[in-house]
Structure formats: structure tokens, C-alpha cells
Amino acid sequence: MTTEIARSPYTGAALGEYSTSHPDDVDHAVSAAATAAAEIANTAPSTIAGWLGAIADALVAHRDELAELADSETGLGMERLTGEVERAANQLRFYGSVAAEGSYLDATLDTSAAVIGRVQRPLGPIAVFGASNFPFAFGALGHDTGAAIASGNAVVAKGHPAHPGLSRRLGEIAVKALAGAGAPEATYGLVTGFEAGTQLVQHPGIKAVAFTGSERGGTALWRLANERAEVIPVYAEMGTVNAVAVTAAAAAARASEIARGFVESFTLGAGQFCTKPGLLLAPAGAGLAEAVGAAVAERPSGVLLTEAIANDCKAGVARLVENGATIISTGASAVAGWGAAATVLTVPAATLAKDSPLLAEVFGPVALVVEYADAEQLHAVIRELPGALAAGVHAEDAEDVTALVAALARNVGRVIYNGWPTGVATTWAQQHGGPWPATTVPAATSVGAAALQRFVRPVAYQDLPDAALPPALQDANPWGLPRRVNGAR
Amino acid sequence: MTTEIARSPYTGAALGEYSTSHPDDVDHAVSAAATAAAEIANTAPSTIAGWLGAIADALVAHRDELAELADSETGLGMERLTGEVERAANQLRFYGSVAAEGSYLDATLDTSAAVIGRVQRPLGPIAVFGASNFPFAFGALGHDTGAAIASGNAVVAKGHPAHPGLSRRLGEIAVKALAGAGAPEATYGLVTGFEAGTQLVQHPGIKAVAFTGSERGGTALWRLANERAEVIPVYAEMGTVNAVAVTAAAAAARASEIARGFVESFTLGAGQFCTKPGLLLAPAGAGLAEAVGAAVAERPSGVLLTEAIANDCKAGVARLVENGATIISTGASAVAGWGAAATVLTVPAATLAKDSPLLAEVFGPVALVVEYADAEQLHAVIRELPGALAAGVHAEDAEDVTALVAALARNVGRVIYNGWPTGVATTWAQQHGGPWPATTVPAATSVGAAALQRFVRPVAYQDLPDAALPPALQDANPWGLPRRVNGAR
């Protein structure tokens, strides 16, 4: 029997030991989820929204307890975590409202030749692998779980070993809230342990996988799923280096403001954001690198989520140095636990090249400043960047940034103007995904209304009797959904 | 230098020899397409619709010439091929109209907190691998090319070696029509040869692959793309066994009508349809198998597309027999060329199991009739079926087919009632794709309005100056697109 040990990032001390799921538990969780899935698939979206609302209410009711438990295991701080519980609750409500609005079903009817109705159908049980860095927003009850249930699926979540006590508590809360709201048993289940994760991805009953985490972890699950008899989609949102370009005019006008903003953004949550701006493209000679260095030197120390992440962060800095980067400045060192000092490095623009180790993510409060000589070199660097979740531009309003925005947009999912990528609002228009290796499916998003699209597939019904159609396509439109009829909406 | 030899399926005789693309030609085609792609990406959908209309007009203008050339290389017959040219032209116009309607761009604006605009952007040059069995509708100027150009992309198509002369002629016609319509040079390019196909999929400039053909071919390209540094989506629509279930009541009421319909459908185009009904699930003792056998015995012979397909078809029948199937009846044998006799076999229902060679597609005029004892056994067989493009139900109107439709829909992209799957209308509601191994991406479709979605990915623009936004998101909405603003449409 294997176990997971919870440890404090503040001290490294063991907090508790938890047994992980037995293979039979995993098998039972998937089988039960498959039974639930058949019932959920025929449930009105507005009813499902009520289930998600019940989980949201339960999260808020347990807010302080959850934030304290999370802080003990993640070291992310009470203020951030208290806010994140509220945020996670709001996300669940948002996905419920998107489901209830009904556009995600894309109900479409043609009556001209054959009578064909097409509607999105839930895929079946979804395996959700929560992230370490957002234990609520991207954890066992985070975006992926919200979007998967909202789109009519059952979820089997795999708890993250970096917060084993919290994962289990979230599982209990969800199961109780769903039962209270009248959802089918096993609409949500939680399993734990590395082996359970592998078993989930290989299980014939699982129909899609959602993952947030490292490129290594995400691509491993993706490869595993690609070896199945029935290959299934793996939506892995992985870490990337998000670049922010500063124009010469912006640097001349407000170098120290941009430097402060950059340092605050890349050290937020001890740099453990997948949207961390890992690369600042600064005009040479404008003093930006120096201003960033000065701001970094003043940063207090932070603790990282796990010992492995702390070690990887140190190794990442060493790798950057080995590959030609120079440390500009570091912040205060941690006195205990799994600390990491904020670190900013620089490298000549000409050394950046596709697949360079300089362009691999360092997870933690570490960033590169690269000085470019002119617009031509700036564009040359941008062409070498691998796919990323986000990119930014800092410019003056009088400038024409069309070409710069287009160059950055070519390889990312989101472009931010005069701001920083770390904040990701949960809205209809959000896109949190990008070209490989940002995500395994470039068109997918794990945040925003379109997140539901990952867990459904269309089925067309040709010439069927009305009663045998899914409710979304029946003549009476019992769920009151928006529909497109003969091409008109 | 490698070549492709065109041969007549009617006689096996060589019709001509064609040189295939040199690696430099492929590289040039992709580079030129990338240049074109940047321009097309900022072209109004209505303008692109005009380009597709110009290709459609050119196809119709060359209809008889093209059908004759196609018949000489494919043996599909003048009537079918003449109609298919018209159909292919209409498809291109349809995808243009879907683009012009603009919903596919999913333009979405949030103005509540951060101002975020999200719109679908073209992926870049798309590699299109045309099919052998529909030289116009799914060929070098077929559905995939239409949907890829409509969604703002450049296409590099790889011509199918089963109709080398026709592929090259279609390429010439498209290039000339696009030039006449004012499209950027290299909006469309054609390459030929097996090595060119491999090179295309591996080329860093190619951003997605569309393929229609065999499971072996499709999964090989998918594996190749999965080994790239930047993994890209491969939309492979592959052959499957499409099942049609007949209820006891329907068999009692109209066994011979159903038998005739089944035989006509599975022998259409010499059985070379990916939507061929390969498996009839018939109630035992209702005389359906006998009626099918009688109808097959009367079928004239047909010719298959290539010698390899003819050999594979014979081997497929032998494989079914080796695995326990019994031949019920065969039609007339071909006297010359690559003929195949219509063949229907049967096997006990209890022997069907997931991954059984009995459930692998035989490409050609070959089908299985399986008799089931009762509804329980029918559902047991359906649970064993692998993912497929389509499934059918034949029932009497007084029957409740809800459970049967739901069971079939679980594993296919389209369910047809009292009809046959071979006809696929190009409409807004169509779905031509299904769970693995029907397609590599179960939610994707290669036919219908949603086909455009395969070749775009969303980009969100946060707080950008209006002028730097793509036209679809600008305040003035210069393309007049439908947009969702703050959740409301």
C-alpha cells in the first residue's frame, strides 16, 4: 500500500500521511462515473448549474478551513488562498451559467433535404488532473472539473500529491454537496496516487483527460493516452515561457514602472504561475535591465510548493547560467523550508534560438531580460519563441503596434497590452491555451466559456422520430436552448 | 526521381507516367503558402468566399473533361463522377457561405473587467491529403481544401496516387481560378508522391493536417505529426464499420425492402464509401439474411480503384472467413481489371468482440449480416462495436427506439433512421466524424459547417488599442460579423 505525505513548505516538516487509492478503488470510481454519466447526459443544463452552485456554496461555507489547510500544505499564504476559494466558487457558478445559456450545445437543425439535427453530447467520464500551484482554481474542484460537469459529464479527479489533505477534503465537500443537490451518485469522485493517475488514463471507461501542470507530466499522460486501443483526447495545459515586449518609446517613458510591474508579476505566488512573464524583451540601453535588477534585489524570499519544485528551480537557474545567461540580481534568500530567491538573468538576444534550453520554463520566481538592438532583432527573437499561453506588449499609445501584436499572436493564445499576463479572468472571451507546447490541443482553453467544448462531441441525428432525439433537438425545445435552423440563428 | 503511373481500373493498363515532387518543390510550396497565409489571415471572409466560388465555377466549366479523366483513372463511372464534380463545386460554395456568415469566427467581447476580445484565427498552411474514393468531393479540391481555405488558410494538397493525372489537373485549375479571383499566390499548391506527403507532415511550416483514407494511412500520419518538435493536429477521417440495426417489427413488415436498400448501399461505388453500412444487425429467423443473399446474387460486378485495393478486398473476405464468417452469397465476378464481386457474409452474434478482426473494415462491396436472438443480445453486440462514423436504425414508427438510438449514438457521429448512411449532405448540421478509430479527433467533422473549426484556434486580445485588433474585434465591426458581447449574443 502506497501513501502520500503532506509536508509544510515553510519548514519541510511532515504534516500527515495519507493512503492512496487501490486499483480496485479506481476501477470502481470509473465504473460508477460511467453509470452517472448516462444519467447526467440527459439532465437539463440549468439543473446541472444548480449542482455546481451547490459545490460553490459549500466551498464558500468552508472557506477559512480550506484556506488554512491549503496554506499548511502549499505555503501560498492565507490572503491569496482565501481569495482563491471565492474565485473557485465563482468559476463553478460561471461554468454552470454557460451551460444554462445553452449555446455550448450548438444545437443545429436542417430541414431542407434530410432532416438532420446536430447537438453536442457529453463524452463520458472525464479524468481531471489538478495542478499544484492553484489548489482551488485549478485543483480537484477547479476549472476543468467545473467545465466537465457543466458540459454534462461525470468527473474522476486525481488529487495532487503536493496538497494531499486538501485534495481529499475537497473531494468530501464536493461529494456531499452534489448529493445534497440531487446529482447522481458518482457525478464526482476523487482518487489519489501516481499509479491511480496512470490507471485512469488507461481505463477504457475514461473518455477524455484534462491536466494542468508541467510539460513533462502533460506529455507523459498524452503519450499514454495515445497508446490506448481507443485513443482519447488529452487536454494538457503546460508551463511555457511567456514573453513581454517593451517598445523603445515605452521604456523611455516609464522604465521603472514597467520594471516594477514585471518583477511583481514574475514573482507573484513565488513565480508559480503558468502565465508568469518569463522573458522581458527590452530595448538595449534604456536602463530596463538595471531597473529590473534593482527591483528584484528588494524582493523578500518566498517558499515553493514542494522540495522537488525548489530543487528544480535551483537547477533551472543553473541551466540558464550554463547556457550563457548572466545573473543580474537576486532577492533575499529563504531562511527555512523550500525557499527560492527571486532571480533575474540576461542573455544576448542573438543566442536565443528555437529549442534552446534558455527558452524552457523555470517554475519559480525566475525570469530573463533580453535586450534587443532594433525592431528587426526584436522580431527575429519573437520568431524563435516556442508556443506559449500568453504574450505582452508595453508601448505608448501613439505607437502603431499592429505588426508587433500580430507577430506575438502567431504563437500564443492571449496578447495583453500594457499589462501583465498573470491575471486570467474567467469570462466568455477568455483564452487560456496556445500552440504546442503550451497545450496539447492548441485550440482548447481551460479557462472561459469555451472550456466546455473540450468535453463534448457532436452527434447528428438524421430523420429520427422526435421522441428519440436528445431534448436539445426535440420540436418543443423543452430546455429553451438557442438553436440554428437551416443556417439561420 | 520517382514517378506515379496512372492505370485503368477497367483493364489494369498504364495510362501515363507522372513525375512526383522533388523535396525542394515541397519546401518551396510550404514556404510560399506561409507567405500567402499571412495575407489570407487578414482577408474578409466574404472575399475568401469569392475565391472559393471561382474554383467552383472552374470545376463546373471543366466538368465533362474532369469526369472523363477521373473515370479513366478511378473506374467510378461517368454518371457518378459528373455528379460529383457538381457536388464538389457546391461544397466549395457552401464553405464560402459559412465563412461569410461569420459565426465560425466566434467573435466574443468582454468589457466588464479587462477588455478582452477573442476570435478564431487561421492556423497557417494546412496539408490536405485527398482520398482515393471521392476524387472530387474528398480529393485535392474537396471538403478539407474548401474548409481550410474558407477559414482563412493556405493549403498544400498532396495528390492521391490512384488518380495522378486528375490530381495534377485539379491543381492547375485551382491555381488558375484563384489567380483570376485575386487570391494571393500560393493560396493553394499541389505536391505529389509518398515522400512529399511525409515531408509535408514533418515540415515546421505546416500547422495542421487533414486526411481522408484508411486507418493505417491516417494513424501513420498522426504518429508522424506527434513526433514533431511542435506537435500539430492531424484530422484523419478513417474507414470504419458502420452498423445498421433492424428491429424485429421492421424486419417482419418489410424484410425484402430493407435487404434491397442494404445491398444497394453497401455496393454503392463498389463499396468504396467510408460510410458504407458494413454490418447489418438483423433479428434471427426473420428472413433478412436470406433476402440480402438473394439481392447480392443479382448484383453486377464492379471495379475497384486500384490493384492494391482489389487485393486487400479479397484478403479482407478471406480474413473474415478465417475468423469464423460464412459467405451467404456473392454477386457476379468481374471479367477484367480490378474487379470485386459483391459479397455478404454472416457470423454468430456471440463471436463479435471488441478488437475482433470481424469488426475491421473491408474496403469494397463486402458486408456482414449478424443475426441477434433478442434485444439483450442486440445491445450486447452494440456495446462491442468500435467507434464509427455512422449507424442506422430500421424500425416501425409505433416502436420506441430511444434506447436503441442512444446505444448506437454513444459510439458514432451520426445516427440515421429508416435510411442508409452512404449519403452525406453538406449542410450546417452535418457531422462526419466519430470516436476513435473513425477519426483521430472525435469532435471534428470533415463535412458540414463545423468543418472550418478544425483549422482555426482562438486568440484573446486584452486591453488592446482598436487599430491593433483583428478586424473581427474592432469597434466598427468592419466585416459585419455576429458577435457575443458580455455573454449576450
JSON list of N, CA and C in Angstrom, two decimals, chain A residues 231-257:
[
{"chain": "A", "resi": 231, "resn": "VAL", "atom": "N", "xyz": [-8.01, 5.68, -28.62]},
{"chain": "A", "resi": 231, "resn": "VAL", "atom": "CA", "xyz": [-7.28, 6.90, -28.24]},
{"chain": "A", "resi": 231, "resn": "VAL", "atom": "C", "xyz": [-8.29, 7.97, -27.84]},
{"chain": "A", "resi": 232, "resn": "ILE", "atom": "N", "xyz": [-8.01, 8.70, -26.76]},
{"chain": "A", "resi": 232, "resn": "ILE", "atom": "CA", "xyz": [-8.93, 9.74, -26.30]},
{"chain": "A", "resi": 232, "resn": "ILE", "atom": "C", "xyz": [-8.19, 11.07, -26.22]},
{"chain": "A", "resi": 233, "resn": "PRO", "atom": "N", "xyz": [-8.92, 12.19, -26.26]},
{"chain": "A", "resi": 233, "resn": "PRO", "atom": "CA", "xyz": [-8.25, 13.48, -26.17]},
{"chain": "A", "resi": 233, "resn": "PRO", "atom": "C", "xyz": [-7.64, 13.73, -24.79]},
{"chain": "A", "resi": 234, "resn": "VAL", "atom": "N", "xyz": [-6.43, 14.26, -24.79]},
{"chain": "A", "resi": 234, "resn": "VAL", "atom": "CA", "xyz": [-5.78, 14.74, -23.56]},
{"chain": "A", "resi": 234, "resn": "VAL", "atom": "C", "xyz": [-5.60, 16.25, -23.71]},
{"chain": "A", "resi": 235, "resn": "TYR", "atom": "N", "xyz": [-6.26, 17.00, -22.85]},
{"chain": "A", "resi": 235, "resn": "TYR", "atom": "CA", "xyz": [-6.13, 18.45, -22.85]},
{"chain": "A", "resi": 235, "resn": "TYR", "atom": "C", "xyz": [-5.15, 18.82, -21.75]},
{"chain": "A", "resi": 236, "resn": "ALA", "atom": "N", "xyz": [-3.87, 18.92, -22.10]},
{"chain": "A", "resi": 236, "resn": "ALA", "atom": "CA", "xyz": [-2.86, 19.27, -21.11]},
{"chain": "A", "resi": 236, "resn": "ALA", "atom": "C", "xyz": [-2.46, 20.72, -21.30]},
{"chain": "A", "resi": 237, "resn": "GLU", "atom": "N", "xyz": [-2.62, 21.49, -20.23]},
{"chain": "A", "resi": 237, "resn": "GLU", "atom": "CA", "xyz": [-2.19, 22.89, -20.26]},
{"chain": "A", "resi": 237, "resn": "GLU", "atom": "C", "xyz": [-0.88, 22.92, -19.49]},
{"chain": "A", "resi": 238, "resn": "MET", "atom": "N", "xyz": [0.19, 23.24, -20.20]},
{"chain": "A", "resi": 238, "resn": "MET", "atom": "CA", "xyz": [1.53, 23.03, -19.65]},
{"chain": "A", "resi": 238, "resn": "MET", "atom": "C", "xyz": [2.26, 24.35, -19.49]},
{"chain": "A", "resi": 239, "resn": "GLY", "atom": "N", "xyz": [3.35, 24.30, -18.75]},
{"chain": "A", "resi": 239, "resn": "GLY", "atom": "CA", "xyz": [4.08, 25.54, -18.49]},
{"chain": "A", "resi": 239, "resn": "GLY", "atom": "C", "xyz": [4.80, 26.04, -19.73]},
{"chain": "A", "resi": 240, "resn": "THR", "atom": "N", "xyz": [4.90, 27.35, -19.86]},
{"chain": "A", "resi": 240, "resn": "THR", "atom": "CA", "xyz": [5.60, 27.92, -21.00]},
{"chain": "A", "resi": 240, "resn": "THR", "atom": "C", "xyz": [6.32, 29.18, -20.58]},
{"chain": "A", "resi": 241, "resn": "VAL", "atom": "N", "xyz": [7.14, 29.69, -21.48]},
{"chain": "A", "resi": 241, "resn": "VAL", "atom": "CA", "xyz": [7.81, 30.98, -21.25]},
{"chain": "A", "resi": 241, "resn": "VAL", "atom": "C", "xyz": [7.00, 32.05, -21.96]},
{"chain": "A", "resi": 242, "resn": "ASN", "atom": "N", "xyz": [6.35, 32.90, -21.19]},
{"chain": "A", "resi": 242, "resn": "ASN", "atom": "CA", "xyz": [5.51, 33.94, -21.76]},
{"chain": "A", "resi": 242, "resn": "ASN", "atom": "C", "xyz": [6.33, 35.23, -21.90]},
{"chain": "A", "resi": 243, "resn": "ALA", "atom": "N", "xyz": [6.43, 35.72, -23.12]},
{"chain": "A", "resi": 243, "resn": "ALA", "atom": "CA", "xyz": [7.30, 36.86, -23.41]},
{"chain": "A", "resi": 243, "resn": "ALA", "atom": "C", "xyz": [6.51, 38.17, -23.35]},
{"chain": "A", "resi": 244, "resn": "VAL", "atom": "N", "xyz": [7.16, 39.21, -22.85]},
{"chain": "A", "resi": 244, "resn": "VAL", "atom": "CA", "xyz": [6.58, 40.55, -22.87]},
{"chain": "A", "resi": 244, "resn": "VAL", "atom": "C", "xyz": [7.58, 41.47, -23.57]},
{"chain": "A", "resi": 245, "resn": "ALA", "atom": "N", "xyz": [7.12, 42.14, -24.62]},
{"chain": "A", "resi": 245, "resn": "ALA", "atom": "CA", "xyz": [7.98, 43.04, -25.38]},
{"chain": "A", "resi": 245, "resn": "ALA", "atom": "C", "xyz": [7.72, 44.49, -24.96]},
{"chain": "A", "resi": 246, "resn": "VAL", "atom": "N", "xyz": [8.79, 45.23, -24.77]},
{"chain": "A", "resi": 246, "resn": "VAL", "atom": "CA", "xyz": [8.68, 46.64, -24.40]},
{"chain": "A", "resi": 246, "resn": "VAL", "atom": "C", "xyz": [9.25, 47.46, -25.55]},
{"chain": "A", "resi": 247, "resn": "THR", "atom": "N", "xyz": [8.47, 48.43, -26.04]},
{"chain": "A", "resi": 247, "resn": "THR", "atom": "CA", "xyz": [8.99, 49.24, -27.14]},
{"chain": "A", "resi": 247, "resn": "THR", "atom": "C", "xyz": [9.97, 50.28, -26.58]},
{"chain": "A", "resi": 248, "resn": "ALA", "atom": "N", "xyz": [10.79, 50.83, -27.48]},
{"chain": "A", "resi": 248, "resn": "ALA", "atom": "CA", "xyz": [11.76, 51.84, -27.06]},
{"chain": "A", "resi": 248, "resn": "ALA", "atom": "C", "xyz": [11.05, 53.04, -26.45]},
{"chain": "A", "resi": 249, "resn": "ALA", "atom": "N", "xyz": [9.92, 53.42, -27.05]},
{"chain": "A", "resi": 249, "resn": "ALA", "atom": "CA", "xyz": [9.20, 54.59, -26.54]},
{"chain": "A", "resi": 249, "resn": "ALA", "atom": "C", "xyz": [8.65, 54.33, -25.14]},
{"chain": "A", "resi": 250, "resn": "ALA", "atom": "N", "xyz": [8.12, 53.14, -24.92]},
{"chain": "A", "resi": 250, "resn": "ALA", "atom": "CA", "xyz": [7.58, 52.82, -23.59]},
{"chain": "A", "resi": 250, "resn": "ALA", "atom": "C", "xyz": [8.69, 52.78, -22.55]},
{"chain": "A", "resi": 251, "resn": "ALA", "atom": "N", "xyz": [9.84, 52.20, -22.92]},
{"chain": "A", "resi": 251, "resn": "ALA", "atom": "CA", "xyz": [10.96, 52.13, -21.98]},
{"chain": "A", "resi": 251, "resn": "ALA", "atom": "C", "xyz": [11.46, 53.53, -21.65]},
{"chain": "A", "resi": 252, "resn": "ALA", "atom": "N", "xyz": [11.50, 54.39, -22.66]},
{"chain": "A", "resi": 252, "resn": "ALA", "atom": "CA", "xyz": [11.96, 55.77, -22.43]},
{"chain": "A", "resi": 252, "resn": "ALA", "atom": "C", "xyz": [10.99, 56.50, -21.51]},
{"chain": "A", "resi": 253, "resn": "ALA", "atom": "N", "xyz": [9.71, 56.23, -21.65]},
{"chain": "A", "resi": 253, "resn": "ALA", "atom": "CA", "xyz": [8.70, 56.98, -20.90]},
{"chain": "A", "resi": 253, "resn": "ALA", "atom": "C", "xyz": [8.54, 56.47, -19.46]},
{"chain": "A", "resi": 254, "resn": "ARG", "atom": "N", "xyz": [8.71, 55.14, -19.23]},
{"chain": "A", "resi": 254, "resn": "ARG", "atom": "CA", "xyz": [8.35, 54.61, -17.90]},
{"chain": "A", "resi": 254, "resn": "ARG", "atom": "C", "xyz": [9.07, 53.30, -17.58]},
{"chain": "A", "resi": 255, "resn": "ALA", "atom": "N", "xyz": [10.40, 53.35, -17.68]},
{"chain": "A", "resi": 255, "resn": "ALA", "atom": "CA", "xyz": [11.21, 52.16, -17.44]},
{"chain": "A", "resi": 255, "resn": "ALA", "atom": "C", "xyz": [10.99, 51.62, -16.03]},
{"chain": "A", "resi": 256, "resn": "SER", "atom": "N", "xyz": [10.98, 52.49, -15.02]},
{"chain": "A", "resi": 256, "resn": "SER", "atom": "CA", "xyz": [10.93, 51.95, -13.65]},
{"chain": "A", "resi": 256, "resn": "SER", "atom": "C", "xyz": [9.55, 51.39, -13.34]},
{"chain": "A", "resi": 257, "resn": "GLU", "atom": "N", "xyz": [8.49, 51.99, -13.89]},
{"chain": "A", "resi": 257, "resn": "GLU", "atom": "CA", "xyz": [7.14, 51.45, -13.68]},
{"chain": "A", "resi": 257, "resn": "GLU", "atom": "C", "xyz": [7.01, 50.06, -14.32]}
]
